[in-house]
């Protein structure tokens, strides 16, 4: 068991973050028009990139455990709070559709020069402050319906990990197929040339 | 100069998956983003209203130490640098208010602010955001991550219908 290294240092954060931001921007995820295109069904990049990343990382984590490089329970698995996570997911989905970003992509958006990403970030600070101010009345919802500690899909279904990953991959493949069809029909996905006019016009 | 094309979603997804896995190997947890904004809110609160922030039951814990001295701060800073390098090397850096062709600057910024507020609230309630809970929780095959993702996509489709005309 040589992994994880449990390194929470500055270099570790900068390296992980650098890769994260570099990939997000190159996927086109600094652009709110491209990001929200997912919800208009004309650009399936968000679904494709997220699902692929989840499956690749899950597969590599599973392989690390098979080869004895990583122990079960050696890395963080969030404990579910079903209602709070469902409501939080709904709010972030709404915020994404309306505002054009999520927290991570707003960082990529700002790095690409977007003023609207700063305004979105100010909104997030206000939303966080509101949550803190309303923590009293919200606390019941925040703590309601906790699930088992670090509950995984294997715990929930009894299906082995490799098969869960395989089922997710099959679902992703279906999503890729369906998404590709709809993209063709609706004139997507957004290309860099659609979003970045070559004349560098100031808005 | 014309921009370089984006990576294909499949390759971008594989690259993101490998980066996420490396983060697990390095730290024992995944990537995140909203935690930084929580800490930043605590920092601003400490500065604007120190007593109120210290007494707050949610943010109080953050201001007992230095709220911004955390791994996630370096990670978000790294993400900014990485995206900046991506934008510059891809000739995609444009100072702008990005919006749909039929949307004005004012309405775009109002929607950005409203979306940000909803996202800030939602991330605190869910204890994470699209990257921290959806992506990293999903990769850890956590039930919570998938509950979050299903609701995230459902609300995205629904609310997208309302604001469609601002983007198209």
mmCIF file of C-alpha atoms in Angstrom, chain A residues 27-29 31-49 179-180 182-184 186-192 194-195, chain B residues 6 9 153 157:
data_model
loop_
_atom_site.group_PDB
_atom_site.id
_atom_site.type_symbol
_atom_site.label_atom_id
_atom_site.label_comp_id
_atom_site.label_asym_id
_atom_site.label_seq_id
_atom_site.Cartn_x
_atom_site.Cartn_y
_atom_site.Cartn_z
ATOM 1 C CA UNK A 27 -12.319 21.204 -23.142
ATOM 2 C CA UNK A 28 -13.980 24.605 -23.707
ATOM 3 C CA UNK A 29 -15.372 24.740 -20.169
ATOM 4 C CA UNK A 31 -17.200 29.330 -21.954
ATOM 5 C CA UNK A 32 -20.676 29.723 -20.426
ATOM 6 C CA UNK A 33 -22.311 29.459 -23.867
ATOM 7 C CA UNK A 34 -20.692 26.061 -24.421
ATOM 8 C CA UNK A 35 -21.398 24.904 -20.862
ATOM 9 C CA UNK A 36 -25.098 25.836 -20.946
ATOM 10 C CA UNK A 37 -25.398 24.283 -24.413
ATOM 11 C CA UNK A 38 -25.515 20.964 -22.541
ATOM 12 C CA UNK A 39 -28.897 21.863 -21.091
ATOM 13 C CA UNK A 40 -30.236 22.993 -24.470
ATOM 14 C CA UNK A 41 -29.127 19.524 -25.679
ATOM 15 C CA UNK A 42 -27.082 21.060 -28.504
ATOM 16 C CA UNK A 43 -23.638 20.455 -26.925
ATOM 17 C CA UNK A 44 -23.064 17.274 -24.952
ATOM 18 C CA UNK A 45 -19.492 18.034 -23.913
ATOM 19 C CA UNK A 46 -20.317 18.490 -20.213
ATOM 20 C CA UNK A 47 -21.958 15.071 -20.000
ATOM 21 C CA UNK A 48 -19.253 13.380 -22.102
ATOM 22 C CA UNK A 49 -16.267 14.883 -20.293
ATOM 23 C CA UNK A 179 -25.764 13.080 -27.469
ATOM 24 C CA UNK A 180 -23.990 12.775 -30.800
ATOM 25 C CA UNK A 182 -28.926 15.309 -30.899
ATOM 26 C CA UNK A 183 -25.843 17.465 -31.490
ATOM 27 C CA UNK A 184 -26.081 16.705 -35.219
ATOM 28 C CA UNK A 186 -29.464 20.777 -33.276
ATOM 29 C CA UNK A 187 -26.349 22.184 -34.950
ATOM 30 C CA UNK A 188 -23.943 21.767 -32.026
ATOM 31 C CA UNK A 189 -21.447 21.336 -30.442
ATOM 32 C CA UNK A 190 -19.855 24.764 -30.008
ATOM 33 C CA UNK A 191 -16.410 24.912 -31.646
ATOM 34 C CA UNK A 192 -13.691 27.287 -30.525
ATOM 35 C CA UNK A 194 -17.819 29.826 -32.971
ATOM 36 C CA UNK A 195 -16.964 31.269 -29.565
ATOM 37 C CA UNK B 6 -10.953 22.450 -28.174
ATOM 38 C CA UNK B 9 -14.753 15.469 -25.202
ATOM 39 C CA UNK B 153 -28.717 17.642 -14.567
ATOM 40 C CA UNK B 157 -32.525 21.106 -18.087
#
